[in-house]
Structures are given as structure tokens and as C-alpha cells.
């Protein structure tokens, strides 16, 4: 019974195979294999399943099945040839050649076998030629590089060739097989920077996308040696070694997205131990005095990139837990470094900021409250352990650590501020005689005063000290930080005019000093950056922002600072925040009169709007910013590296662009200065709010500008997706409306753009807005559809049975709104001209079709009347019976009246179309000409 069922399943598989359902066929053969022990049948089933494997490109499975068939019958010519095909696809040309050789011996006259033999022979010869030439080239390159007498130009050429070769799979394998790793280690030992760089870059190329090679290189070169190279006092080498380690980590963790199979998979069973070892060495680097500032930065970059989960949907956060348990104290030590103390580790300007970012990412990656509590306890123990009444240096480090955490996970920082004595110690350090203490305390106060409650405590307890420091210190670094601290405290009430923290005029004085520092080009960039940050806080005050945009030198100085070739995150964020404040593009809560009355009755505070925050003042500030060339600066800021341009900064830039685009008259200037192009990346990447704001700004530009000028070249196609996203019903009516206007303008340009809009699935949304009760939305959607119906795929949607698309367009032609009628009549005219079937369908979708058509042909507005007459002509031309129905109605009288009119310049098209309709009736013989 089992054998009979196996034969039956084989026949079923054959039928599936003939129908090209290869997966079903393979399934039938697999079921049959479990039921039979007959060797001949087994060989056939394995051979047939191998054929399925070839068809589905499962070449490893195909080769395995063919081998099993050959084990049963070594002369099975079909199995031999199928294994040959599978091995060829797997790149095993020599083994494939042997199989096809056997086939050719068994059937010498088979042309197919002979052709495969010739092809494989040619491929093998070419592979050998490349292999031997590569081997000799690799050997020659190493000889030049290791020869102490080689000339500089030869060395450089050999090093570059080796790097290029390592980036190709075949080249990397040849270097590896030819004792390349040992030779590269010799290059690393030369201590010559250019040779060391070449060696590290070559190793990176060899590790990329190959887990087995990466593992072998990691063990051969050793992680401690790699980390020691990253620790050197040199800007280029640590970065290059960082790239090598990243390539190794990607290969070991599977981030290279490469499918490993066969020997390579067998070689590498578990990479977790190696990855853990790398993390341990990186954490050790953070607290080592032997590591340079650049090396420490690169170690932090690697931890930032590879420890936290890239997707929070992944459940496993074991790497983060491990780093928190074994390395958080080390990270906190970096955060708490004070450059002016003798015990300070070598740092760069960015080291502490990178450590704060790492703490933030680790904290965000925790999954539950117990994990976050554990994290907080480690931080609390570290900070409280530093407090020492006998050692001021330790107290300063403790406050510096809190300051660093406040720049990372702010909620955690706020909890730490609540620790006994922390806020008091900050205020006390402000009164210290040591400048280092004052510097740390002022920075900590700046970061601590973000919450209004904290700011109120500092205003009560520390403002007088800050003012005293500002007046007495001669240290510029402390002076500018103290100024920013006062600025932040002064802006703690936000835009609420009734919550001013300082006396009238105080914030203007602070702003004046910030502007003065900003304009002083002889001051170092770091100090000017602090001045920009001070303005970012103070410009929440309407008086300050109004004065600032009128101070052209200060405004230009800030914009130039943002355009500088090496800006950092804080400069871009500060400048973007200042521009948001100046344009009032921040979110404002809607004032509900009833709630205001209720608040007054219950004696609660009611936010007050500053007189200079009214629309007239905002419009004036926007004009001044545009005149100052803010668009070209924003375009430069958008091009900044992603590490510098954070998602939050992108959102701020999108808000500014949207505010600048508000007046249609300014949009030409924005386009001319590259604003259209700059908005595209902001609409595609960043926070959800930022993408919506940027898309809205794009819609405003696309609605009134020539797309060929605003978005030259292929960029115009990138604009479609952001505009379509604004059609979502969750967006507000203005966004929907301006997106429709933008899409209408784009769809007018070319069929390629119409096709792109169609592929982005915008059609259902456009149709949805054609049903809207809101007149302007319905009009914009109908106009957009009028342009879209030129596209063939859109026409096919109208031709399809079982939908009311054509009915909707016909009924919209009968609307009272002239603009809606005009657009709907235009769409109907193009549809009926394109397909005769739609002419018949039009007469069936509603009983009012004839009445609507007659109204169009008698319309006061000539553009609507002309389109109505074109529809009438299309119906007359479609079919004699349909034409007869029209002639028997009052339409003939309408056509006669219109056709007899004098065709003046304005009415020429209308009269001409009516006469063409009458001529078509004469052609059918329904009417006769009167002499």
C-alpha cells in the first residue's frame, strides 16, 4: 500500500511540476520519499526533487538531492547533469566540470553536454588566470610595502592597490590565503602612519561581509592590539581602526545581512564570546590614561552604535544589561571628567557629550522599571560616593557627573538632582574661589534649570551668586557660561508674558551681551557657541527676538556660525531653536475662552501673549530673516552629517521652513535660494512631527511654483511621497488642501509624475476628498483628478466594473460651484475622449446625465461650456444610437443656438466645438444643412 501511495505521490508531483508549481511538486516528492524503500523509485524521487530545487534556486538542496540519486545509481545521467547545474550556480566549477564530463562520456553526441563542457572549461581557465595573477600581485605588493628602501610613490600605490583588492571578495580571499594577515601585522609593526593606515584599511576590507575571515583576523591580530592602535594620539588612525572594529562587529553579529552557508557556517559556531570581549576592551579604553581623546571618542562611538537595540521591537536587550552592569561606572567616570583638574583623562571637546549620549541610549534601551531602578541606583551610588567634605575635587566631579547625565536621560538627571545636597552643592560651588569649581557649577546649573520648579529654586538661591561671578570673573569661559545660565533662568517662563522671571529689561541686557560676543570674531568658536545657546533661550522673549532680527551684524554672525565647515550638534540646535523662536513656529496651545474664564474665577494663572508675538510682528521678522539670507544657511545646515544633525534639529528646521513659506509672495525667494531642494530630506527623515511640517512646507512650494525650477531633475519624484502622506485623514484640513494643490501642479507636468502619484496609492485619498463637504477640499481634489485621468492606469480604474468613480464625476458636473464643475467637466471630457466604453457607461450611471450635460452646454462660464460641448461631441462620435438619443433631446436645439453665434475671439473654441457636433449629426444623417 505504501509503495503504491508513493508512486501516486510521484505522479502528483510530476503534474505539479508540469504546471510549474515547483514548491508543491517538491512537497509531493518529499512525502513519497518517506513511504518507499524501492531504490529505483528513491533515485527518481531524489532526481525529480533536485529539478525542483534548480527551478526554485535552492542550489544547495538541489546538489544534495542529486548526490543521493547518484549514490543509488552512479550512471544516473539526469542526476549527474542536475548536480552539475547546481554546483555551477554555487561557484564550484571544478566539481561541476567533473559531473558534466561523466555525462559527456555516457552520451558523447549530446550537444547540450558538449556546450556545458566548453563553457565550464572557459570559466575555470579564466578563474585560474585571475587567481594566479591576483596571487602574484598580492605577493608583489607586500614585497614593496615591507621593503625599507621602496620609494614613497611606489609605497603609496602598492598600499592603495592592496586596499582596493581587499574590497573585492576574490581579492580579499587571495590576500587571506597568501599569509596576508601575518604580513599585514608586520606592516602594523613598522610604526609608519601611512603603512599602518593601509594595513588597517585592508583588514577592514577583508572582514566586511565575511564572518569566518573576521573571526580569524580578530584572533590573529588580537583585540588588545587593535584597541592599542585606536588609542594613539592621531586623528586619522583611531577613526580607521574604529571602521575595522565596526566591520568585525557587523560580520560577527550578522549586521552585514550576508547569508552564511556550508564551510563558513560550520567554522563559526558562536560569536557572542568575541563580541563580549570587544565590548569589554572598549569599556576598559574609556578609563585608561594611555588612551588619547580621539581613541576614547571612537570607543564611545562604537558602543553607541552597537550596544543598544536598533529596533525596540526586538526583545533581547542583554548587551545593554551587560554594559550597565560592567561598564556604567566607567562611562560615568568619563562624564564626570573636569578638564582643569590634574587627574583628568585625555579628552576632546566631544568626549563628554558622546558619553552622555551613550548613557541616554542605554537608559532608553531598558525594558522595565526594575532595570531602570537598577540603573538609577548605580548612578546614585557613584555620585554619593564622590561627595567628600575633605576633598573639593571629588565634589566637583560629582556635580560634573550630574551635569553630564542631565544632558543624557533628563528624567534620570532630574531624579539625581533630588538627592540630598546636590542642588545645594551646585550653588555652593558657584561661591568657590577656584575657577574650575565655578565653571562646573555654572554648567550644571544651566542644565539643571530646564524645569520651571528647578529654575525657581536657583532663581531664589543662586541668581545673586551667578551675577556676582559674571561681574567679578575675568575668565571668558566662566563669564559666557554664567551669562547662558542667567539667560536660561530668565527664559524659564517660556513665551508666557506673565511669567517673567527677571525684572523688566533684564533679559534684553543679557541678550545684548550675547549678541556682542556673537559678533566678536576674535573670540574662539566655543565661546561664540555658548552665546548662540544663550540667545536660543532668551529669544522666547518677544522683545529680545524683535531686537535680534533688527541687529543685522549679530544675525549674520549667528548664520555664519551655523554655516561653518565644522559645526557641532549644539551650534546647529541652538541656531535652529533661535530661528524657531523668531518665527514663532513652536507649538502654541489653543486658548479656549471658557477655560480662561474658569481659570480667572479659580484664581489660577492664565498665560499671556506678548504684544510683539502678534502676526504683524512675526511677519516682519520673517521678512528680515529672508532678507538676511536665512534660506541658504538652512540649506547648508540640512547637508550636515547625520551624527551632527539630530532628528530634533531636523524638526526645528522643518518648523522654520514652514513659517518662512507661509506667505505665497516669499516662496519664489525660498525656491531661488535652494529651499525646495533642502526640504526634501527633512520630509523623508526625522521625527514624525518634523516630517509632517517639512511635507507641509513642500506642499506650499509645490502648489505655486514651477516644479522644474523648484525641484530640478529627479528630485521632483521625491516630493510626491511627502505630499501624499499629507492626504491622511489624521492631518488637518489646510495640510490636505495644500497637498492636493501641490499634487495638482505636479500631475500637470508629465505622465511619469502622474504614474508616480498613482504608485504612491494617492488615488483613493483624492477620491475620498471629492466626497468632502468642504467646498475648497472638494474643488482641489476634483482639479487633481482632472489632471490624473490622463494617465492610462487611472482610466482603467474608471473602466473597471463595480465602482462609482464615473458616477461621482458626472454628479460633480452638476454641482453649483463653478470651479468644481469646471474640473469635473474637464475630467469627464478627457475620459469620454479616451474610451468609447465610458461614453456608454456615462449614460447608465445616473438618470440625470442628460440634464447635467445640457446644463454644462448652456453654462455662463465659457470654460465649463466648452468642456460640456466636448463631452457632447465625444458621445456623438462614440455611437450612432447614442447620437440619435442626444439629437432627439433638447441638446440639438442647444447646439444649434450655440453654433449660430458669431465666433468672436473669446467664444471661438465654444462655437467651433458646437459646429463640429452639428457636423457629426449631419454625417449620421440626423439633420440636413440649410442653404
PDB file of N, CA and C in Angstrom, residues 749-790:
ATOM      1  N   UNK A 749       2.553  68.210 -14.961  1.00  0.00           N
ATOM      2  CA  UNK A 749       3.840  68.320 -15.648  1.00  0.00           C
ATOM      3  C   UNK A 749       4.093  67.187 -16.635  1.00  0.00           C
ATOM      4  N   UNK A 750       3.922  65.931 -16.204  1.00  0.00           N
ATOM      5  CA  UNK A 750       4.261  64.804 -17.082  1.00  0.00           C
ATOM      6  C   UNK A 750       3.532  63.545 -16.646  1.00  0.00           C
ATOM      7  N   UNK A 751       3.435  62.590 -17.573  1.00  0.00           N
ATOM      8  CA  UNK A 751       2.750  61.337 -17.243  1.00  0.00           C
ATOM      9  C   UNK A 751       3.584  60.514 -16.265  1.00  0.00           C
ATOM     10  N   UNK A 752       4.910  60.715 -16.296  1.00  0.00           N
ATOM     11  CA  UNK A 752       5.790  59.996 -15.369  1.00  0.00           C
ATOM     12  C   UNK A 752       5.468  60.400 -13.923  1.00  0.00           C
ATOM     13  N   UNK A 753       5.173  61.688 -13.732  1.00  0.00           N
ATOM     14  CA  UNK A 753       4.807  62.160 -12.389  1.00  0.00           C
ATOM     15  C   UNK A 753       3.427  61.647 -12.002  1.00  0.00           C
ATOM     16  N   UNK A 754       2.506  61.623 -12.981  1.00  0.00           N
ATOM     17  CA  UNK A 754       1.171  61.074 -12.691  1.00  0.00           C
ATOM     18  C   UNK A 754       1.283  59.601 -12.292  1.00  0.00           C
ATOM     19  N   UNK A 755       2.178  58.883 -12.984  1.00  0.00           N
ATOM     20  CA  UNK A 755       2.401  57.466 -12.670  1.00  0.00           C
ATOM     21  C   UNK A 755       2.954  57.304 -11.253  1.00  0.00           C
ATOM     22  N   UNK A 756       3.876  58.199 -10.871  1.00  0.00           N
ATOM     23  CA  UNK A 756       4.476  58.151  -9.534  1.00  0.00           C
ATOM     24  C   UNK A 756       3.402  58.398  -8.465  1.00  0.00           C
ATOM     25  N   UNK A 757       2.519  59.378  -8.705  1.00  0.00           N
ATOM     26  CA  UNK A 757       1.433  59.677  -7.766  1.00  0.00           C
ATOM     27  C   UNK A 757       0.512  58.457  -7.642  1.00  0.00           C
ATOM     28  N   UNK A 758       0.233  57.817  -8.778  1.00  0.00           N
ATOM     29  CA  UNK A 758      -0.632  56.630  -8.780  1.00  0.00           C
ATOM     30  C   UNK A 758       0.017  55.492  -7.984  1.00  0.00           C
ATOM     31  N   UNK A 759       1.326  55.289  -8.180  1.00  0.00           N
ATOM     32  CA  UNK A 759       2.035  54.199  -7.492  1.00  0.00           C
ATOM     33  C   UNK A 759       2.139  54.437  -5.989  1.00  0.00           C
ATOM     34  N   UNK A 760       2.110  55.704  -5.578  1.00  0.00           N
ATOM     35  CA  UNK A 760       2.143  56.012  -4.141  1.00  0.00           C
ATOM     36  C   UNK A 760       0.761  55.866  -3.501  1.00  0.00           C
ATOM     37  N   UNK A 761      -0.194  55.307  -4.287  1.00  0.00           N
ATOM     38  CA  UNK A 761      -1.550  54.994  -3.809  1.00  0.00           C
ATOM     39  C   UNK A 761      -2.306  56.242  -3.329  1.00  0.00           C
ATOM     40  N   UNK A 762      -2.149  57.314  -4.096  1.00  0.00           N
ATOM     41  CA  UNK A 762      -2.830  58.557  -3.731  1.00  0.00           C
ATOM     42  C   UNK A 762      -4.269  58.594  -4.246  1.00  0.00           C
ATOM     43  N   UNK A 763      -4.592  57.773  -5.252  1.00  0.00           N
ATOM     44  CA  UNK A 763      -5.899  57.869  -5.916  1.00  0.00           C
ATOM     45  C   UNK A 763      -7.082  57.699  -4.948  1.00  0.00           C
ATOM     46  N   UNK A 764      -7.075  56.679  -4.055  1.00  0.00           N
ATOM     47  CA  UNK A 764      -8.216  56.545  -3.131  1.00  0.00           C
ATOM     48  C   UNK A 764      -8.397  57.776  -2.236  1.00  0.00           C
ATOM     49  N   UNK A 765      -7.276  58.385  -1.813  1.00  0.00           N
ATOM     50  CA  UNK A 765      -7.378  59.583  -0.964  1.00  0.00           C
ATOM     51  C   UNK A 765      -7.957  60.764  -1.741  1.00  0.00           C
ATOM     52  N   UNK A 766      -7.514  60.919  -3.000  1.00  0.00           N
ATOM     53  CA  UNK A 766      -8.035  62.016  -3.831  1.00  0.00           C
ATOM     54  C   UNK A 766      -9.540  61.836  -4.031  1.00  0.00           C
ATOM     55  N   UNK A 767      -9.958  60.588  -4.324  1.00  0.00           N
ATOM     56  CA  UNK A 767     -11.391  60.305  -4.496  1.00  0.00           C
ATOM     57  C   UNK A 767     -12.164  60.592  -3.203  1.00  0.00           C
ATOM     58  N   UNK A 768     -11.546  60.250  -2.072  1.00  0.00           N
ATOM     59  CA  UNK A 768     -12.185  60.479  -0.770  1.00  0.00           C
ATOM     60  C   UNK A 768     -12.500  61.969  -0.566  1.00  0.00           C
ATOM     61  N   UNK A 769     -11.548  62.835  -0.953  1.00  0.00           N
ATOM     62  CA  UNK A 769     -11.754  64.281  -0.772  1.00  0.00           C
ATOM     63  C   UNK A 769     -12.728  64.860  -1.800  1.00  0.00           C
ATOM     64  N   UNK A 770     -12.993  64.119  -2.888  1.00  0.00           N
ATOM     65  CA  UNK A 770     -14.016  64.561  -3.848  1.00  0.00           C
ATOM     66  C   UNK A 770     -15.426  64.435  -3.254  1.00  0.00           C
ATOM     67  N   UNK A 771     -15.551  63.643  -2.178  1.00  0.00           N
ATOM     68  CA  UNK A 771     -16.838  63.488  -1.479  1.00  0.00           C
ATOM     69  C   UNK A 771     -16.989  64.499  -0.341  1.00  0.00           C
ATOM     70  N   UNK A 772     -15.916  65.247  -0.041  1.00  0.00           N
ATOM     71  CA  UNK A 772     -15.899  66.142   1.127  1.00  0.00           C
ATOM     72  C   UNK A 772     -17.002  67.199   1.068  1.00  0.00           C
ATOM     73  N   UNK A 773     -17.498  67.562   2.248  1.00  0.00           N
ATOM     74  CA  UNK A 773     -18.477  68.650   2.319  1.00  0.00           C
ATOM     75  C   UNK A 773     -17.802  70.015   2.169  1.00  0.00           C
ATOM     76  N   UNK A 774     -16.520  70.062   2.539  1.00  0.00           N
ATOM     77  CA  UNK A 774     -15.786  71.324   2.464  1.00  0.00           C
ATOM     78  C   UNK A 774     -15.554  71.696   0.992  1.00  0.00           C
ATOM     79  N   UNK A 775     -16.050  72.863   0.578  1.00  0.00           N
ATOM     80  CA  UNK A 775     -16.020  73.254  -0.838  1.00  0.00           C
ATOM     81  C   UNK A 775     -14.608  73.280  -1.412  1.00  0.00           C
ATOM     82  N   UNK A 776     -13.673  73.886  -0.662  1.00  0.00           N
ATOM     83  CA  UNK A 776     -12.306  74.039  -1.203  1.00  0.00           C
ATOM     84  C   UNK A 776     -11.591  72.699  -1.343  1.00  0.00           C
ATOM     85  N   UNK A 777     -11.790  71.810  -0.355  1.00  0.00           N
ATOM     86  CA  UNK A 777     -11.177  70.487  -0.444  1.00  0.00           C
ATOM     87  C   UNK A 777     -11.741  69.710  -1.628  1.00  0.00           C
ATOM     88  N   UNK A 778     -13.080  69.778  -1.809  1.00  0.00           N
ATOM     89  CA  UNK A 778     -13.721  69.071  -2.922  1.00  0.00           C
ATOM     90  C   UNK A 778     -13.225  69.613  -4.255  1.00  0.00           C
ATOM     91  N   UNK A 779     -13.098  70.932  -4.331  1.00  0.00           N
ATOM     92  CA  UNK A 779     -12.615  71.570  -5.568  1.00  0.00           C
ATOM     93  C   UNK A 779     -11.174  71.149  -5.876  1.00  0.00           C
ATOM     94  N   UNK A 780     -10.279  71.189  -4.851  1.00  0.00           N
ATOM     95  CA  UNK A 780      -8.860  70.843  -5.055  1.00  0.00           C
ATOM     96  C   UNK A 780      -8.723  69.386  -5.487  1.00  0.00           C
ATOM     97  N   UNK A 781      -9.502  68.491  -4.841  1.00  0.00           N
ATOM     98  CA  UNK A 781      -9.432  67.061  -5.183  1.00  0.00           C
ATOM     99  C   UNK A 781      -9.925  66.813  -6.604  1.00  0.00           C
ATOM    100  N   UNK A 782     -10.993  67.512  -7.002  1.00  0.00           N
ATOM    101  CA  UNK A 782     -11.549  67.333  -8.356  1.00  0.00           C
ATOM    102  C   UNK A 782     -10.567  67.845  -9.404  1.00  0.00           C
ATOM    103  N   UNK A 783      -9.925  68.978  -9.126  1.00  0.00           N
ATOM    104  CA  UNK A 783      -8.919  69.511 -10.059  1.00  0.00           C
ATOM    105  C   UNK A 783      -7.740  68.546 -10.207  1.00  0.00           C
ATOM    106  N   UNK A 784      -7.341  67.938  -9.078  1.00  0.00           N
ATOM    107  CA  UNK A 784      -6.241  66.966  -9.118  1.00  0.00           C
ATOM    108  C   UNK A 784      -6.649  65.750  -9.962  1.00  0.00           C
ATOM    109  N   UNK A 785      -7.873  65.272  -9.763  1.00  0.00           N
ATOM    110  CA  UNK A 785      -8.361  64.129 -10.535  1.00  0.00           C
ATOM    111  C   UNK A 785      -8.452  64.468 -12.017  1.00  0.00           C
ATOM    112  N   UNK A 786      -8.804  65.728 -12.316  1.00  0.00           N
ATOM    113  CA  UNK A 786      -8.889  66.181 -13.714  1.00  0.00           C
ATOM    114  C   UNK A 786      -7.551  65.973 -14.424  1.00  0.00           C
ATOM    115  N   UNK A 787      -6.437  66.231 -13.710  1.00  0.00           N
ATOM    116  CA  UNK A 787      -5.107  66.007 -14.295  1.00  0.00           C
ATOM    117  C   UNK A 787      -4.743  64.530 -14.326  1.00  0.00           C
ATOM    118  N   UNK A 788      -5.163  63.796 -13.281  1.00  0.00           N
ATOM    119  CA  UNK A 788      -4.768  62.390 -13.149  1.00  0.00           C
ATOM    120  C   UNK A 788      -5.418  61.493 -14.199  1.00  0.00           C
ATOM    121  N   UNK A 789      -6.640  61.855 -14.694  1.00  0.00           N
ATOM    122  CA  UNK A 789      -7.347  60.954 -15.628  1.00  0.00           C
ATOM    123  C   UNK A 789      -6.653  60.824 -16.978  1.00  0.00           C
ATOM    124  N   UNK A 790      -5.643  61.633 -17.219  1.00  0.00           N
ATOM    125  CA  UNK A 790      -4.872  61.490 -18.470  1.00  0.00           C
ATOM    126  C   UNK A 790      -4.074  60.190 -18.428  1.00  0.00           C
TER     127      UNK A 790
END
